Amino acid sequence: MLLDQHYLFAPGPTPIPDRVKAAMNQPMIAHRSQEFPKLLEDVSTRLMPVFGSENPVTVLAGSGTSALEAAAANVIEANDHIVVIVAGAFGDRFAAICETFGANVHRLNIEWGNTCKPKQLEEFLQSIPNDIKAVFATYCETSTAILNPIKDLGAVVKRLTNALYIVDGVSCIGAVPVDMKGWNIDILVAGSQKALMLPPGLAFVAISDTAREVIRNCKAQRFYLDLNRYLASYETEKSTPFTPAVSLIYGAQEVCNMFEEEGFENVIKRHQLLKTMTREGLKAIEIPLLTSDEDASPTVTAVRTLDAPSKQMKKMLKDKFAITVGGGQKKLKGEIFRIGHMGYCTPFDIIKVLGSIEMTLKFLQGTNVLGKAVKRAEEVWMDHV
Amino acid sequence: MLLDQHYLFAPGPTPIPDRVKAAMNQPMIAHRSQEFPKLLEDVSTRLMPVFGSENPVTVLAGSGTSALEAAAANVIEANDHIVVIVAGAFGDRFAAICETFGANVHRLNIEWGNTCKPKQLEEFLQSIPNDIKAVFATYCETSTAILNPIKDLGAVVKRLTNALYIVDGVSCIGAVPVDMKGWNIDILVAGSQKALMLPPGLAFVAISDTAREVIRNCKAQRFYLDLNRYLASYETEKSTPFTPAVSLIYGAQEVCNMFEEEGFENVIKRHQLLKTMTREGLKAIEIPLLTSDEDASPTVTAVRTLDAPSKQMKKMLKDKFAITVGGGQKKLKGEIFRIGHMGYCTPFDIIKVLGSIEMTLKFLQGTNVLGKAVKRAEEVWMDHV
C-alpha cells in the first residue's frame, strides 16, 4: 500500500519542512569567507525572541547533549555544589554530566510523570547548607512528557540562592514561551532536532550577562565546548572558533523565516492546540495518559501501556501505518509510548495519528471506536479556528 | 554576469554533490527506530577501507576539532607526556587541546611549509627521557598544504616507543591511502567537510584494538566525547549514545556509494592528478608555491603572495570570478593563499581556477599569460587519461 513516507511522531528528531531542506541545499560556503558572518549573525540574533534572550544565541556543532555539557563545563568547577531537578532521563543525564566533572550534585528527585512544584524546590534548597553554584531544571522533560514550571522555579532560585539557573530547553524551545530575564534564567540550551524543525547536529546556548561573567572566570578544563572561545569569535568576527555546521545553519535561517511568517505567538498557540487535540482525542477513547493536563508538555504526550493492547500499539502503528512514535526510556521502558507533536506538525498530523490509533485498537482488541478520537480532536480544533 | 554559484576552492568546507544533498533530504528518521542502526552500521563499516581501519569507524556529531579532542581526552590523563609534531596551525591546535587537559606536551616544531622527516622524529624521541603516552601527527597539515610521511613516522614511533600513534586526517582522509595496521596508527580522525564531500557537522574516529584498551582504562573526565559510550552503544545496538546528525549520516552513505562506484584507488589517483595539474599549471606562469612537490598534499596547494599582485589575487578571484580560495592562517596570514582541490573536485575545476588566475594576473599587472597555465594542466591531464 502507498504509505511511502515514514510518518515521524517521535519526540525528536522531527520532520523537516521542504523549504528548510531547500535552504540547507544552498551552495556550501567557507566559514572564513565574507558570507558566513552575515549568516551566523542573522541566525544568532533572530533566534533571540525564540530563546527569550537579550543576547545573540551561541551556535555549536553537536547534539543537544553537547550543549548540556557546555552549560555544565563552563560554570562548574570540581567540588562545587549544584542542585539538579531530576524528573526524568534528561535531568538524570545532566546530573551525570556534572558528576563526571567533579561537582557535588544534590538531586531533587521528582516522581516520573510529575513536575517539580516550586514548594518542593524551596524546601530542598533550604535543606542544603552549602553555597550552591547552579540550579538545573529541564523545561520539557522529554522522557516523561511534562513541562516544568520554569518561571515559578526561577523565582524560587532567585529568592533563596545566588546560584545560576540553568535550563534544558532541548525538547520545547521553539514551541513554548520563555523570558530569560523575567524568569531569572542564566543559561538556556536547546537542540535543533525538536521544535526547531531542523535535523540533529546543531546545539544552541543562550547566555545571560551574569552567566557570562561566571563563564569568563571558570577554570574548568574545556576546549571544544569552551563557550569563551565561541563568544570571543562571535564578538570579533561573527564567526565560530571551530568549523560550524554550515548547512544546518542555513536551515536555521529558513526556520527563522517560518517562525516570523507564522508569528511566534501563533507557533506557541499551535503547539497548545496540538497538545489539547491529542489529549482530548485519546481521552475520548479511554487511552490512559501518564501526566495530568496541567503538567503535560505541548510538545509531546506520554501514553500509558498498562494493558496488553497498548503494549502492542507502538509496533502496529509502525507496521500497518508507517507511524513512528517514541518508546519509554529508562524506568518507563515498556510502560509508556510517546507521541511527539512539535515543530513541523499541524492539526492534520494529529488527526492522522489519532485515526491510526483508533484503527489499531480495532485490530488489537476489536473495540470499535473508529472516528471517536478524531471527532473530539476536530471539536477542539474548531474552537480554535 | 551569470556566475550564479560560488565556486568553492577553500581547503574545507568543500562543495557538496547534488546526489549527496538528495540523500540528506530523505525523510527524517528517529535514532531509536529500527531504521537508524542499519544506516549507522552501513556507513561505519563501508568507511573502513577509506580509513584503512580494521574496525568500524565511530561517528560523532561535531566538527573536526571535536574528534581531535576525543582522541586526546580518551587517552591522555593529567601529567602524561606526549609528543606533538607541530608543522602548522592544526598541530598547534592539538598541542593546545592536550595542554588544556593537563598533559606535558613536547612539541617537535617543524618549519611551516615543510614536512617532518623520520630522522627528525627519531632524534626528538631519543631526546625525551620520559615514557611517552602518545605521539601525534597531522597527515595533511591544512594550514601549510603539506602531507606528512605518516607511514614512515609511524615506523619510528613503533620502533622507539610504546606510545599510541594518533593521526589527524581531517583534511585528507577520503583522498589519500592509509593503512592503520600496516602504518602503526592507533587513532585516526577526520571531519566530514573536506575530502569526504559532506557539509561540516560530522566527525569520525577510527580506533585500533590497542587504542581501545587504553581508552577503556583512561580515567580522564569526559562525557559528550567519551568514546567508550560510543563504542558500547555501537556494539550493543548499532546506535549512538547521543542524538546523531542523521541527515549528514544519510549523506555519508551516498558518499560511500560514490567512492565505491569510482573505485577508491581511482579517487586517490584523481587527487594526485588534481595536485599535479594545479602545481604544474601555476609553475608554468611562475606563481611561487610554498611547498616542494614532494611535501605537497594532493588535497590543497599553498600559493605564496610575496609580491603585491599575488596579495590582491585572492580578493579579485572572489570579486570577478566568484572563486573562493582560503587565506593563510596564523603566522602565514597574508603570506599565502590556499587552493583546495579535494572531494567533489574534477580536472575541469582546476582548469577553472587556473584560467581565473591567468585573467587575474592580466588585470593586476598586465602580464599576458592567458592560456598558459591551462595548457600545461591539460598536458598533465592528457598523460593520465
PDB file of N, CA, C and O in Angstrom, chain B residues 38 96 100 113 121 127 154 293 320 343 382:
ATOM      1  N   LYS B  38      20.597   0.260  11.022  1.00  0.00           N
ATOM      2  CA  LYS B  38      21.035  -0.224   9.699  1.00  0.00           C
ATOM      3  C   LYS B  38      21.872   0.833   8.988  1.00  0.00           C
ATOM      4  O   LYS B  38      22.893   0.539   8.366  1.00  0.00           O
ATOM      5  N   ALA B  96      47.523  22.402  21.920  1.00  0.00           N
ATOM      6  CA  ALA B  96      46.735  23.238  22.834  1.00  0.00           C
ATOM      7  C   ALA B  96      45.652  22.420  23.535  1.00  0.00           C
ATOM      8  O   ALA B  96      45.399  22.582  24.734  1.00  0.00           O
ATOM      9  N   THR B 100      45.410  21.809  27.533  1.00  0.00           N
ATOM     10  CA  THR B 100      44.179  22.116  28.263  1.00  0.00           C
ATOM     11  C   THR B 100      43.836  20.989  29.234  1.00  0.00           C
ATOM     12  O   THR B 100      43.337  21.237  30.333  1.00  0.00           O
ATOM     13  N   GLY B 113      55.533  24.795   6.217  1.00  0.00           N
ATOM     14  CA  GLY B 113      55.714  24.592   4.783  1.00  0.00           C
ATOM     15  C   GLY B 113      56.526  23.334   4.492  1.00  0.00           C
ATOM     16  O   GLY B 113      56.542  22.835   3.374  1.00  0.00           O
ATOM     17  N   LEU B 121      62.009  13.071  13.785  1.00  0.00           N
ATOM     18  CA  LEU B 121      61.207  12.477  14.859  1.00  0.00           C
ATOM     19  C   LEU B 121      62.055  11.531  15.696  1.00  0.00           C
ATOM     20  O   LEU B 121      61.981  11.528  16.933  1.00  0.00           O
ATOM     21  N   SER B 127      65.545  12.203  22.507  1.00  0.00           N
ATOM     22  CA  SER B 127      65.947  13.272  23.430  1.00  0.00           C
ATOM     23  C   SER B 127      65.028  13.375  24.646  1.00  0.00           C
ATOM     24  O   SER B 127      65.299  14.134  25.571  1.00  0.00           O
ATOM     25  N   GLY B 154      55.268   6.570  11.513  1.00  0.00           N
ATOM     26  CA  GLY B 154      54.687   5.501  12.334  1.00  0.00           C
ATOM     27  C   GLY B 154      55.693   4.406  12.639  1.00  0.00           C
ATOM     28  O   GLY B 154      55.723   3.851  13.743  1.00  0.00           O
ATOM     29  N   ASP B 293      57.254  19.838  -4.376  1.00  0.00           N
ATOM     30  CA  ASP B 293      56.340  18.840  -4.958  1.00  0.00           C
ATOM     31  C   ASP B 293      56.228  17.623  -4.049  1.00  0.00           C
ATOM     32  O   ASP B 293      55.156  17.053  -3.883  1.00  0.00           O
ATOM     33  N   LYS B 320      35.711  39.085  -9.126  1.00  0.00           N
ATOM     34  CA  LYS B 320      35.449  38.997 -10.566  1.00  0.00           C
ATOM     35  C   LYS B 320      34.994  37.617 -11.008  1.00  0.00           C
ATOM     36  O   LYS B 320      34.273  37.478 -11.986  1.00  0.00           O
ATOM     37  N   GLY B 343      37.826  16.217  -2.586  1.00  0.00           N
ATOM     38  CA  GLY B 343      36.425  15.835  -2.514  1.00  0.00           C
ATOM     39  C   GLY B 343      35.765  15.908  -3.871  1.00  0.00           C
ATOM     40  O   GLY B 343      36.236  15.299  -4.837  1.00  0.00           O
ATOM     41  N   MET B 382      46.126  14.970 -19.900  1.00  0.00           N
ATOM     42  CA  MET B 382      46.143  14.024 -21.020  1.00  0.00           C
ATOM     43  C   MET B 382      47.075  12.847 -20.759  1.00  0.00           C
ATOM     44  O   MET B 382      46.809  11.737 -21.210  1.00  0.00           O
TER      45      MET B 382
END
